[in-house]
XYZ file of C-alpha atoms in Angstrom:
737
model
C 5.595 -56.678 -3.680
C 3.933 -56.299 -0.253
C 4.978 -53.546 2.054
C 4.811 -49.882 2.769
C 3.171 -47.745 0.256
C 5.358 -46.121 -2.358
C 4.528 -42.510 -2.710
C 6.123 -40.460 -5.843
C 9.458 -38.972 -5.202
C 9.600 -35.161 -4.740
C 12.760 -32.903 -5.043
C 13.937 -34.321 -8.453
C 15.284 -30.918 -9.282
C 18.095 -31.617 -6.507
C 19.412 -33.721 -9.085
C 19.669 -31.367 -11.828
C 22.339 -28.963 -12.608
C 23.084 -26.761 -15.811
C 25.134 -27.215 -18.592
C 26.401 -24.981 -21.475
C 24.242 -24.414 -24.501
C 25.390 -24.726 -28.095
C 22.835 -23.882 -30.850
C 23.004 -24.179 -34.569
C 23.107 -21.725 -37.458
C 21.304 -21.270 -40.793
C 23.597 -20.532 -43.511
C 21.180 -21.359 -46.353
C 20.927 -18.764 -49.233
C 18.022 -16.128 -49.354
C 15.075 -16.940 -51.639
C 16.061 -13.572 -53.631
C 19.051 -11.904 -54.727
C 19.411 -8.322 -53.551
C 18.779 -6.887 -57.121
C 15.621 -8.806 -57.418
C 14.298 -7.840 -53.832
C 15.101 -4.284 -54.326
C 13.197 -4.306 -57.830
C 10.148 -6.195 -55.708
C 10.070 -4.073 -52.850
C 10.206 -0.753 -54.839
C 7.050 -1.979 -56.837
C 5.372 -2.771 -53.409
C 6.240 0.344 -51.905
C 5.155 2.357 -54.759
C 1.542 0.719 -54.536
C 1.524 1.142 -50.598
C 2.328 5.089 -50.977
C -0.754 5.281 -53.323
C -3.051 3.505 -50.807
C -1.949 5.352 -48.015
C -2.874 8.600 -49.781
C -6.569 7.034 -49.815
C -6.606 6.839 -46.087
C -8.517 9.774 -44.357
C -6.242 12.137 -42.329
C -8.402 11.622 -39.147
C -8.421 7.954 -39.494
C -4.608 7.777 -38.805
C -3.631 7.133 -35.225
C -1.369 9.990 -34.267
C -0.391 10.234 -38.168
C 0.441 6.398 -38.166
C -0.833 4.187 -40.829
C -0.561 0.242 -40.749
C 0.870 -1.915 -43.177
C 0.810 -5.673 -43.473
C 4.332 -7.102 -43.970
C 3.995 -10.920 -44.669
C 7.620 -12.609 -44.106
C 8.771 -15.310 -46.488
C 8.122 -18.619 -45.001
C 11.750 -19.319 -44.694
C 11.818 -16.485 -41.883
C 9.101 -17.068 -39.628
C 11.262 -18.540 -36.702
C 12.103 -15.881 -33.895
C 15.471 -15.427 -35.068
C 14.167 -14.457 -38.409
C 12.326 -11.260 -37.240
C 13.318 -7.965 -39.289
C 14.381 -6.255 -36.065
C 17.008 -4.192 -37.717
C 14.802 -3.060 -40.745
C 11.822 -1.922 -38.584
C 14.458 0.066 -36.407
C 16.371 1.750 -39.070
C 12.978 3.416 -40.510
C 11.077 4.218 -37.324
C 8.478 1.419 -37.976
C 6.708 -0.353 -34.901
C 5.468 -3.770 -34.779
C 1.690 -3.491 -33.530
C 0.796 -7.092 -33.931
C 0.846 -10.243 -36.271
C -1.038 -13.378 -37.330
C -0.327 -16.480 -38.905
C -1.181 -16.928 -42.643
C -0.576 -18.779 -45.402
C 1.654 -17.371 -48.156
C 2.644 -18.726 -51.577
C 6.115 -16.918 -52.154
C 7.465 -16.026 -55.896
C 10.471 -18.088 -55.036
C 12.268 -20.492 -52.577
C 10.368 -22.652 -50.129
C 6.851 -23.095 -50.584
C 6.810 -21.366 -54.206
C 5.746 -24.714 -55.573
C 2.749 -24.877 -53.369
C -0.362 -23.601 -54.902
C -2.212 -23.349 -51.744
C 0.458 -21.600 -50.011
C 2.484 -22.419 -47.079
C 2.215 -21.262 -43.438
C 4.107 -17.908 -42.904
C 3.435 -14.588 -40.509
C 2.251 -11.344 -41.354
C 3.335 -8.396 -39.206
C 1.319 -5.091 -38.640
C 3.734 -2.621 -38.979
C 2.953 1.168 -37.897
C 4.623 4.210 -39.328
C 4.252 7.700 -40.604
C 4.433 7.959 -44.352
C 7.718 9.503 -44.374
C 9.193 6.258 -42.795
C 7.822 4.152 -45.699
C 9.258 6.681 -48.295
C 12.391 6.871 -46.665
C 12.590 3.005 -46.926
C 11.831 3.455 -50.768
C 14.413 5.818 -51.256
C 17.074 3.963 -49.747
C 16.709 0.791 -51.634
C 18.829 1.943 -54.585
C 21.776 2.523 -52.073
C 21.730 -0.749 -50.136
C 25.214 -2.535 -50.287
C 25.710 -6.417 -50.862
C 26.146 -8.089 -47.374
C 24.848 -5.253 -45.245
C 22.574 -5.569 -42.356
C 19.840 -4.009 -44.291
C 20.325 -6.136 -47.424
C 20.137 -9.359 -44.995
C 16.685 -7.880 -43.678
C 15.038 -6.804 -46.765
C 15.067 -10.311 -48.233
C 12.874 -11.564 -45.465
C 9.833 -9.448 -46.882
C 7.552 -11.399 -49.118
C 5.079 -8.949 -49.378
C 4.180 -5.436 -48.357
C 0.878 -3.770 -48.466
C -1.748 -1.649 -46.754
C -3.629 -3.339 -43.956
C -7.246 -2.860 -45.626
C -10.350 -1.752 -43.963
C -12.170 -4.964 -45.241
C -9.399 -7.334 -43.681
C -10.577 -5.908 -40.407
C -14.183 -6.959 -40.414
C -14.802 -10.768 -39.076
C -18.121 -12.237 -39.994
C -21.102 -10.881 -41.375
C -22.978 -7.900 -39.932
C -26.719 -6.921 -39.806
C -27.821 -3.679 -41.826
C -29.498 -2.342 -38.618
C -27.548 -2.070 -35.269
C -24.971 -4.665 -34.143
C -23.657 -5.209 -30.800
C -20.037 -4.995 -31.416
C -16.697 -6.030 -30.055
C -14.052 -3.619 -31.330
C -10.245 -4.801 -31.079
C -7.648 -2.061 -31.378
C -4.209 -2.108 -31.542
C -3.279 -0.267 -28.451
C -0.190 0.143 -25.853
C -1.010 2.257 -23.031
C 2.631 3.539 -22.574
C 2.789 5.173 -26.191
C -0.755 5.274 -27.443
C -2.661 7.581 -25.101
C -2.311 10.646 -27.284
C -4.721 9.478 -30.009
C -7.181 7.784 -27.894
C -9.447 10.630 -27.830
C -9.045 11.003 -32.018
C -10.357 7.321 -31.973
C -13.354 8.267 -30.144
C -14.013 11.224 -32.288
C -13.647 9.149 -35.388
C -16.149 6.432 -33.749
C -18.852 9.244 -33.331
C -18.226 10.511 -36.789
C -18.733 6.902 -38.037
C -21.989 6.622 -36.092
C -20.516 4.016 -33.639
C -21.313 4.158 -30.108
C -18.319 3.021 -27.972
C -18.929 2.028 -24.392
C -15.425 2.900 -22.936
C -16.313 1.734 -19.594
C -16.742 -1.761 -21.002
C -13.238 -2.383 -22.054
C -10.394 -4.677 -21.465
C -6.915 -3.853 -21.961
C -4.158 -6.407 -22.389
C -0.716 -6.868 -23.754
C -0.979 -4.848 -27.167
C -4.652 -4.848 -27.628
C -7.887 -2.886 -26.167
C -10.989 -4.748 -26.603
C -14.194 -2.569 -26.731
C -17.879 -3.150 -26.254
C -19.917 -1.119 -29.205
C -22.944 -0.702 -31.162
C -23.460 0.231 -34.798
C -25.045 -0.829 -38.148
C -23.308 -2.452 -41.060
C -22.261 1.035 -42.775
C -21.141 2.268 -39.508
C -18.934 -0.487 -39.068
C -17.299 -0.151 -42.383
C -16.383 3.185 -41.637
C -14.570 2.430 -38.054
C -12.733 -0.144 -40.124
C -10.614 2.432 -41.738
C -9.159 3.718 -38.366
C -5.547 2.583 -38.754
C -5.073 0.981 -35.450
C -8.359 -1.135 -35.583
C -7.268 -4.773 -35.489
C -10.820 -6.525 -35.750
C -14.274 -5.781 -35.417
C -16.823 -8.575 -34.858
C -20.496 -9.165 -33.476
C -20.159 -9.289 -29.814
C -20.407 -12.919 -28.873
C -23.342 -14.146 -26.774
C -22.981 -16.305 -23.634
C -23.405 -19.961 -23.696
C -26.937 -21.257 -23.098
C -27.057 -23.099 -19.798
C -29.533 -26.051 -18.918
C -31.523 -26.413 -15.850
C -30.882 -29.956 -14.159
C -33.989 -32.184 -13.654
C -34.872 -33.846 -10.486
C -34.977 -37.614 -10.611
C -38.153 -38.888 -10.147
C -37.444 -42.440 -9.090
C -37.815 -44.477 -5.733
C -34.626 -44.686 -3.422
C -33.340 -41.222 -4.021
C -33.770 -40.262 -0.311
C -31.146 -42.699 0.787
C -28.553 -39.965 0.754
C -26.212 -39.298 3.669
C -24.670 -35.853 3.596
C -21.388 -35.715 5.682
C -21.298 -33.566 8.739
C -17.653 -32.908 8.717
C -15.683 -29.949 7.710
C -13.879 -29.813 4.593
C -10.578 -31.943 4.407
C -8.599 -28.919 4.206
C -9.803 -25.451 5.334
C -6.512 -23.670 4.406
C -8.045 -22.863 0.649
C -11.166 -22.638 -1.265
C -12.035 -23.151 -4.817
C -13.685 -20.355 -6.579
C -16.600 -21.309 -9.017
C -18.167 -18.684 -11.485
C -21.514 -19.713 -12.558
C -25.331 -19.074 -11.844
C -25.479 -18.688 -8.101
C -26.766 -20.947 -5.301
C -30.247 -20.467 -3.748
C -30.742 -19.719 0.118
C -31.832 -23.233 0.659
C -28.768 -25.056 -1.207
C -27.852 -28.191 0.791
C -24.044 -27.449 0.733
C -23.931 -26.117 4.580
C -20.521 -25.042 5.649
C -18.776 -25.958 2.566
C -20.187 -23.948 -0.107
C -20.759 -19.753 0.151
C -22.771 -17.827 -2.548
C -21.363 -14.363 -3.189
C -23.417 -11.883 -4.874
C -22.353 -9.284 -7.614
C -22.685 -5.717 -6.541
C -24.859 -3.345 -8.840
C -21.739 -1.948 -10.498
C -21.432 -4.889 -12.693
C -24.951 -4.932 -14.292
C -25.658 -8.833 -13.513
C -29.048 -8.294 -11.917
C -31.109 -10.232 -9.694
C -30.763 -13.823 -9.335
C -32.764 -16.614 -11.692
C -33.971 -19.646 -10.367
C -33.170 -21.881 -13.506
C -29.533 -20.685 -13.623
C -29.123 -21.186 -9.543
C -29.993 -24.780 -10.439
C -27.115 -25.049 -12.970
C -24.884 -23.077 -10.239
C -26.113 -25.844 -7.660
C -25.257 -28.731 -10.151
C -21.800 -27.451 -10.720
C -21.124 -26.860 -6.921
C -22.323 -30.265 -6.273
C -20.119 -31.720 -8.953
C -17.075 -29.886 -7.582
C -17.814 -30.985 -3.655
C -19.166 -34.588 -4.427
C -18.447 -35.734 -7.930
C -21.320 -37.702 -9.520
C -23.757 -38.476 -6.679
C -24.920 -41.773 -6.083
C -27.559 -42.876 -3.361
C -25.928 -43.514 0.095
C -23.086 -41.852 2.083
C -21.453 -38.854 0.071
C -17.857 -38.501 0.757
C -16.248 -35.506 2.784
C -15.627 -32.504 0.458
C -11.880 -31.902 -0.078
C -12.110 -28.030 0.069
C -14.663 -25.256 0.568
C -16.170 -23.444 -2.547
C -16.677 -19.614 -3.082
C -19.569 -19.551 -5.492
C -19.736 -15.986 -7.598
C -22.986 -15.567 -9.325
C -22.135 -13.897 -12.626
C -25.338 -14.489 -14.193
C -28.694 -12.620 -13.776
C -31.867 -11.033 -14.998
C -29.878 -8.128 -16.542
C -27.609 -10.563 -18.763
C -28.712 -9.658 -22.424
C -27.215 -10.527 -25.748
C -24.743 -7.627 -25.490
C -23.569 -8.499 -21.568
C -20.362 -10.682 -22.382
C -18.149 -7.678 -21.168
C -20.160 -7.390 -18.223
C -19.594 -10.962 -16.820
C -16.024 -10.943 -18.209
C -15.053 -7.869 -16.212
C -16.748 -8.867 -13.064
C -14.770 -12.155 -13.165
C -11.759 -9.999 -14.138
C -12.174 -7.955 -10.997
C -12.585 -10.919 -8.518
C -9.589 -12.497 -9.892
C -7.636 -9.516 -9.562
C -8.324 -9.110 -5.950
C -8.277 -12.698 -4.888
C -5.877 -15.618 -4.546
C -7.682 -18.743 -5.192
C -5.297 -21.528 -6.184
C -8.299 -23.423 -7.977
C -10.686 -22.034 -10.250
C -13.840 -23.570 -12.192
C -15.511 -21.989 -15.319
C -18.664 -23.711 -16.833
C -19.524 -20.705 -18.684
C -18.025 -18.391 -21.285
C -18.768 -16.841 -24.857
C -20.712 -18.928 -27.510
C -17.636 -18.288 -29.733
C -15.459 -21.306 -31.335
C -11.832 -20.725 -30.988
C -10.072 -19.180 -34.136
C -6.529 -19.736 -35.236
C -5.632 -16.185 -36.129
C -7.259 -14.040 -33.539
C -7.312 -14.231 -29.674
C -10.257 -13.109 -27.907
C -10.858 -10.906 -24.973
C -11.889 -13.610 -22.606
C -8.978 -15.950 -23.301
C -6.517 -12.742 -23.230
C -8.285 -12.027 -19.585
C -7.879 -15.457 -18.483
C -4.256 -15.998 -19.796
C -3.297 -12.672 -18.129
C -4.354 -14.048 -14.796
C -3.039 -17.528 -15.054
C 0.341 -16.429 -16.616
C 2.520 -16.564 -13.273
C 1.348 -20.085 -12.391
C -0.296 -19.406 -9.178
C -3.924 -20.485 -10.314
C -5.040 -23.675 -11.946
C -8.183 -22.795 -13.747
C -10.499 -25.533 -15.586
C -12.800 -24.208 -18.485
C -15.537 -26.336 -20.121
C -14.831 -26.660 -23.842
C -18.688 -26.611 -24.768
C -21.370 -28.836 -25.894
C -21.426 -28.731 -29.745
C -19.161 -31.421 -30.573
C -21.881 -33.050 -32.540
C -22.187 -30.205 -34.831
C -20.361 -29.979 -38.027
C -16.890 -28.320 -38.272
C -16.022 -25.730 -37.254
C -19.051 -25.231 -34.932
C -17.956 -28.515 -33.364
C -14.575 -26.895 -32.130
C -13.543 -25.921 -28.607
C -15.124 -22.697 -27.484
C -13.556 -19.596 -25.891
C -11.859 -19.348 -23.293
C -10.921 -23.063 -23.270
C -8.276 -22.186 -25.940
C -6.153 -20.551 -23.078
C -2.703 -21.986 -23.048
C -2.647 -21.405 -19.219
C -5.632 -23.443 -18.216
C -7.058 -26.970 -18.409
C -9.678 -27.351 -21.327
C -12.347 -29.836 -19.849
C -14.391 -32.268 -22.244
C -16.878 -34.760 -21.259
C -16.577 -38.746 -21.735
C -19.678 -41.355 -21.518
C -18.211 -42.809 -18.584
C -14.999 -44.489 -16.680
C -15.656 -47.818 -17.824
C -13.611 -50.152 -20.162
C -13.900 -48.601 -23.688
C -15.247 -45.373 -22.637
C -15.244 -42.594 -25.472
C -15.846 -38.931 -25.734
C -19.394 -37.840 -24.908
C -20.843 -36.916 -28.627
C -22.015 -33.408 -27.501
C -18.419 -32.704 -26.273
C -16.649 -29.883 -28.244
C -13.423 -31.191 -29.985
C -9.977 -29.741 -30.808
C -7.547 -29.001 -31.853
C -6.786 -25.777 -30.147
C -4.767 -22.659 -31.452
C -0.931 -23.298 -32.073
C 0.715 -23.109 -29.547
C -1.898 -24.935 -27.458
C -2.953 -27.447 -29.940
C -3.712 -30.184 -27.685
C -7.221 -29.219 -26.564
C -9.218 -30.520 -24.734
C -6.464 -31.221 -22.188
C -8.532 -33.917 -20.574
C -11.994 -35.454 -20.136
C -13.990 -36.290 -17.259
C -17.301 -38.190 -16.987
C -20.098 -35.546 -18.155
C -23.201 -37.687 -18.638
C -24.977 -38.873 -21.454
C -28.635 -39.426 -22.441
C -28.781 -42.881 -21.107
C -26.503 -42.314 -17.816
C -26.639 -38.713 -16.827
C -24.266 -36.826 -14.142
C -26.373 -36.641 -10.879
C -26.242 -33.820 -8.236
C -27.159 -33.185 -4.717
C -30.145 -30.707 -4.474
C -32.052 -29.552 -1.561
C -34.443 -32.343 -0.025
C -31.904 -33.996 -0.296
C -32.794 -35.202 -3.429
C -30.857 -35.990 -6.540
C -31.087 -33.935 -9.819
C -29.425 -34.838 -13.135
C -27.964 -33.272 -16.439
C -25.281 -33.682 -18.986
C -22.554 -31.642 -20.280
C -19.108 -30.278 -20.229
C -20.121 -27.975 -17.392
C -20.131 -30.902 -14.806
C -17.257 -32.498 -16.048
C -15.091 -29.471 -15.346
C -15.725 -29.098 -11.676
C -15.306 -32.677 -11.429
C -11.763 -32.387 -12.505
C -11.265 -29.425 -10.185
C -12.382 -31.848 -7.304
C -9.498 -34.327 -8.131
C -7.236 -31.079 -8.188
C -8.635 -29.930 -4.877
C -7.875 -33.653 -3.409
C -4.284 -33.498 -4.402
C -3.844 -29.983 -2.745
C -5.845 -30.901 0.154
C -3.893 -34.459 0.959
C -0.557 -32.938 0.154
C -0.781 -29.055 0.581
C 2.297 -26.980 -0.471
C 4.241 -30.231 -1.157
C 2.663 -29.924 -4.573
C 2.731 -26.602 -6.539
C -0.040 -25.430 -8.795
C 1.944 -26.516 -12.007
C 2.570 -29.896 -10.338
C -0.956 -30.444 -9.629
C -1.736 -29.632 -13.269
C 1.230 -31.921 -14.493
C 0.177 -34.727 -12.256
C -3.376 -34.581 -13.864
C -2.059 -34.843 -17.448
C 0.527 -37.229 -16.605
C -1.938 -39.580 -15.095
C -4.585 -39.223 -17.568
C -5.373 -42.268 -20.158
C -6.135 -41.573 -23.981
C -7.706 -45.142 -24.362
C -6.225 -45.067 -27.719
C -8.441 -42.162 -29.114
C -7.294 -39.425 -31.208
C -6.074 -36.178 -29.518
C -8.758 -33.914 -30.856
C -11.212 -36.195 -29.332
C -9.823 -36.487 -25.710
C -6.480 -34.431 -25.431
C -4.407 -36.081 -23.049
C -7.014 -38.485 -21.810
C -9.503 -39.153 -19.246
C -8.565 -37.817 -15.715
C -7.834 -40.512 -13.205
C -10.479 -40.366 -10.511
C -8.348 -42.303 -7.971
C -5.863 -40.073 -6.199
C -3.908 -42.740 -4.621
C -2.868 -44.243 -8.056
C -1.961 -40.710 -9.479
C 0.679 -40.509 -6.487
C 1.804 -43.801 -5.608
C 4.027 -46.484 -7.513
C 3.374 -50.049 -8.385
C 5.862 -52.789 -8.413
C 8.625 -52.072 -10.903
C 7.644 -48.461 -11.131
C 8.915 -45.088 -9.938
C 7.451 -41.662 -10.347
C 9.596 -38.496 -9.723
C 8.473 -34.703 -9.556
C 10.605 -32.093 -10.113
C 9.592 -28.587 -9.908
C 11.346 -25.061 -9.718
C 12.181 -22.255 -11.813
C 14.081 -22.122 -15.344
C 16.386 -19.295 -16.351
C 16.176 -17.773 -19.636
C 18.646 -19.075 -22.419
C 20.222 -21.453 -20.006
C 20.046 -25.418 -20.177
C 18.889 -27.523 -17.086
C 19.932 -31.091 -17.137
C 17.552 -33.387 -15.388
C 18.774 -37.004 -14.814
C 16.239 -39.716 -14.828
C 16.935 -41.787 -11.692
C 18.083 -45.456 -12.512
C 19.464 -48.071 -10.238
C 22.781 -49.269 -9.944
C 22.757 -52.435 -12.036
C 22.958 -53.695 -15.697
C 19.374 -52.900 -16.995
C 17.996 -55.888 -18.622
C 14.756 -56.137 -20.444
C 12.236 -52.958 -21.698
C 11.791 -49.838 -19.736
C 9.066 -47.528 -20.554
C 9.620 -43.749 -19.502
C 6.946 -41.298 -19.416
C 7.439 -37.489 -19.020
C 5.154 -34.519 -18.849
C 6.256 -30.921 -18.766
C 3.800 -28.179 -17.503
C 4.353 -24.476 -17.154
C 2.575 -21.216 -17.199
C 3.782 -17.954 -19.006
C 2.925 -14.465 -20.110
C 1.033 -14.069 -23.410
C 0.894 -11.514 -26.300
C -2.940 -11.658 -27.680
C -1.679 -9.340 -30.352
C 0.607 -11.855 -31.719
C -1.542 -15.022 -32.225
C 1.297 -16.917 -34.119
C 3.835 -16.070 -31.254
C 1.263 -16.191 -28.431
C 3.298 -17.741 -25.534
C 6.421 -15.826 -24.371
C 8.046 -18.992 -23.162
C 9.146 -22.501 -24.737
C 11.023 -25.212 -23.839
C 13.485 -27.118 -26.281
C 13.875 -30.478 -24.403
C 16.449 -33.131 -25.694
C 16.380 -36.579 -24.432
C 19.896 -38.199 -24.282
C 19.449 -41.852 -23.173
C 23.410 -42.911 -23.189
C 25.914 -40.815 -21.460
C 28.596 -42.815 -23.296
C 27.416 -42.384 -26.936
C 28.560 -39.597 -28.937
C 28.658 -38.639 -32.636
C 31.926 -37.380 -33.999
C 33.216 -34.041 -32.688
C 29.820 -33.638 -30.587
C 30.160 -31.922 -27.203
C 27.006 -33.728 -25.653
C 25.755 -37.324 -25.517
C 23.444 -38.396 -28.685
C 19.688 -37.605 -28.664
C 16.854 -39.798 -29.123
C 13.277 -38.960 -29.996
C 10.919 -38.182 -27.130
C 8.960 -35.008 -27.590
C 8.281 -35.420 -31.221
C 6.254 -32.741 -33.248
C 2.404 -33.397 -32.869
C 0.768 -35.935 -34.852
C -1.036 -33.451 -37.031
C 1.682 -30.817 -37.004
C 0.985 -28.059 -39.798
C 3.666 -26.814 -41.819
C 4.641 -24.174 -39.820
C 5.281 -26.302 -36.788
C 7.335 -28.577 -38.838
C 9.407 -25.793 -39.943
C 9.558 -23.542 -36.868
C 9.024 -26.363 -34.036
C 6.315 -24.432 -33.050
C 5.444 -27.513 -30.492
C 8.149 -26.157 -28.368
C 5.940 -23.110 -27.298
C 3.283 -25.390 -25.932
C 2.657 -25.097 -22.132
C 2.280 -28.913 -21.842
C 4.432 -31.387 -23.445
C 3.787 -35.115 -22.868
C 4.822 -38.586 -24.263
C 5.774 -42.035 -23.405
C 8.798 -43.958 -25.046
C 10.196 -47.612 -24.714
C 13.446 -48.505 -24.420
C 15.872 -51.230 -23.987
C 17.327 -51.574 -20.688
C 20.869 -51.647 -22.248
C 20.488 -48.642 -24.122
C 19.990 -46.509 -20.920
C 23.098 -45.319 -19.227
C 22.493 -42.150 -16.983
C 19.593 -40.749 -19.231
C 18.698 -37.152 -18.958
C 16.387 -34.306 -20.341
C 18.399 -31.430 -21.171
C 15.795 -28.470 -20.786
C 16.557 -25.177 -22.582
C 14.159 -22.453 -21.781
C 13.637 -20.240 -24.626
C 12.303 -16.652 -23.797
C 10.839 -14.231 -26.664
C 8.870 -10.886 -26.686
C 7.608 -9.293 -29.936
C 10.204 -7.268 -31.879
C 13.006 -9.042 -30.649
C 15.020 -11.891 -32.641
C 17.013 -12.789 -29.572
C 16.343 -13.761 -26.033
C 14.847 -10.563 -24.460
C 17.018 -9.233 -21.419
C 14.494 -8.879 -19.067
C 12.759 -11.994 -19.225
C 11.825 -13.600 -16.062
C 12.338 -17.194 -14.635
C 10.022 -19.814 -15.621
C 8.028 -21.985 -12.735
C 7.798 -25.482 -14.248
C 6.706 -28.795 -13.418
C 7.961 -32.230 -14.614
C 6.739 -35.753 -14.014
C 8.581 -38.753 -14.985
C 7.555 -42.161 -14.583
C 9.800 -45.025 -15.084
C 8.575 -49.143 -15.492
C 10.456 -52.180 -15.564
C 8.792 -55.627 -15.914
C 12.345 -57.196 -14.695
C 13.076 -55.021 -11.491
C 10.108 -55.408 -9.225
C 11.896 -53.446 -6.475
C 12.788 -50.661 -8.894
C 11.317 -48.109 -6.300
C 13.388 -49.357 -3.455
C 16.581 -49.424 -5.611
C 16.285 -46.062 -6.541
C 15.235 -44.751 -3.341
C 18.400 -46.388 -1.719
C 20.849 -44.953 -4.332
C 19.264 -41.245 -4.320
C 18.862 -41.241 -0.417
C 20.064 -37.897 -0.034
C 18.407 -36.383 -2.478
C 15.038 -37.708 -3.323
C 12.181 -37.897 -0.886
C 8.998 -39.533 -1.041
C 6.206 -36.993 -0.895
C 3.889 -37.981 1.928
C 0.149 -37.138 2.322
C -0.694 -34.947 5.402
C -3.465 -37.403 6.396
C -4.189 -41.110 4.994
C -5.692 -41.397 1.564
C -8.797 -43.723 1.390
C -8.642 -46.977 -0.418
C -11.102 -46.037 -3.222
C -11.977 -42.467 -4.522
C -14.540 -41.544 -6.992
C -15.541 -38.385 -8.770
């Protein structure tokens, strides 16, 4: 239909309202009888007491040893946490990790390879564990304690060798030491730990450390024997070699005719009310970006050193990609926003400099308020399933409030064997967009062979989040360099700022009408996977055309819902439909995005917020004795869910959910999403009392081939609530990246 341009509807949250929540109950029998479990636990505690006696007294953090308590696979959900058991014997949860377990009885006991469970790291004095053993004979059937102890599958000492990750050189190693540490309660033994490290001949660099929720990350040096000694300290979580920074390539100048036909715009950025931050190799004095880009040098406090020309070339390329996309001869488009480029690389950067760079980035993010940030650097470290790294922790700490949208390059090792081909830290951040590279935007595009692949960690399995063109050998990504001339290279380093360019365009055209979570949701919602596997492309390739992201075609509506969810409550979000009998097929696509606080010491329960979303397509269809209309499948489990996810609905804790379903029009009567915000925190089996509200964004697209004026009919029906989000200035007809 010809006529006025149809922009997506905003204020979808005005249609929403709260409804009561009704949960279910698990009344199935425990895997062990009380008498069986008492006998099992008594034997475990006897061995545990013997092992504890072998621990040197000066290796105990304030007199506390740490035991590894593995839950029976039946009890890995939040409600199965043995809160009463720990509290009754003054035991403290200091961390956890996901782990496979073959139980002696019950679910998973027939699986030789074991099934997914959780190991809790539990700290306490010797007397606490002794008290537990003495109490076993007096536990009564049906008591709270009897219901708690059956959850324990194994209880054993957290051994020093289990804290060593990877191989170590016999001579000196640059180390990363991870310690269970809560600054509110653990300050008393910090000096004891330093003394124990000195005794172990480990050189701790306390000035290069990062404190996050439940963990302290430290830089250190020591040989193989010293590492083994330090691992005996009870609150050490892990020791590994310090990861190195990823290598950065130097773009090459194009030596072909016609490259001088570049016209650089003279206008200021489209929107000067915000800036985008880049962390990379810096910009030379003669960079060609004029008023749009500012180079910010590090102070000497951060041990970055002087600029290196090769790294500045990389920084120029990244900045060019964010300002102009993939440059072609001719007139360049006006940048959407200005860039502050922080030089975080220099001639003092060495193999042990990871923390120098990370702490500088942390310092900048702590003192600024950029809405958009781009990272094409990071550790040369493959994401793991059972440990969270300092870089990822730092980034998620800053992104958890949802005020910043960060894009992180996934790495360029996708053509190597597994697991080296997996995404690299910190692109496993659940609050960031992990960006891979495609070989182009043409029909039949695919992942560039070098682009690192998923999955990410759980929660956060869908990584990369999306791809953008990053160049290949036969068609490299092109940049504006001084001259002006064109340089070229390939890599996820350039796909990443290209995605941030589209994000900056959305922010520039729509201003505060689009929140940061809304921009993230729109980018993912409009991505196209072209039929490729999730681990290859995530949600798909970014849509380079801003107009198509925010406008509706014939027979289509797009609705944006934003706001804050309250913990434990259910928000019912109606999907707008016209007032008529619905004929034919309807396609409904929905994308949820949110950011939240994280718990790095609990990688299996990393995110503190989850969404249980139920799709109810027909308000008139009920099962017998049901309070709410029937549900239909929408956000199912991931295609390659592991067993833990299948049993605990771990996909509910992912910060991004997106899917498309097709329904007959006759089956849709006032369809809704019921959105239940589930909050959690370590040590709680129920919703924490002080959980904060959760900022979210939901984008819903409805398509019908039978109703070309669907947009106009919905607009007329919801005239008093839904409002089309209009750009501040006209969007050009065609935009590239």
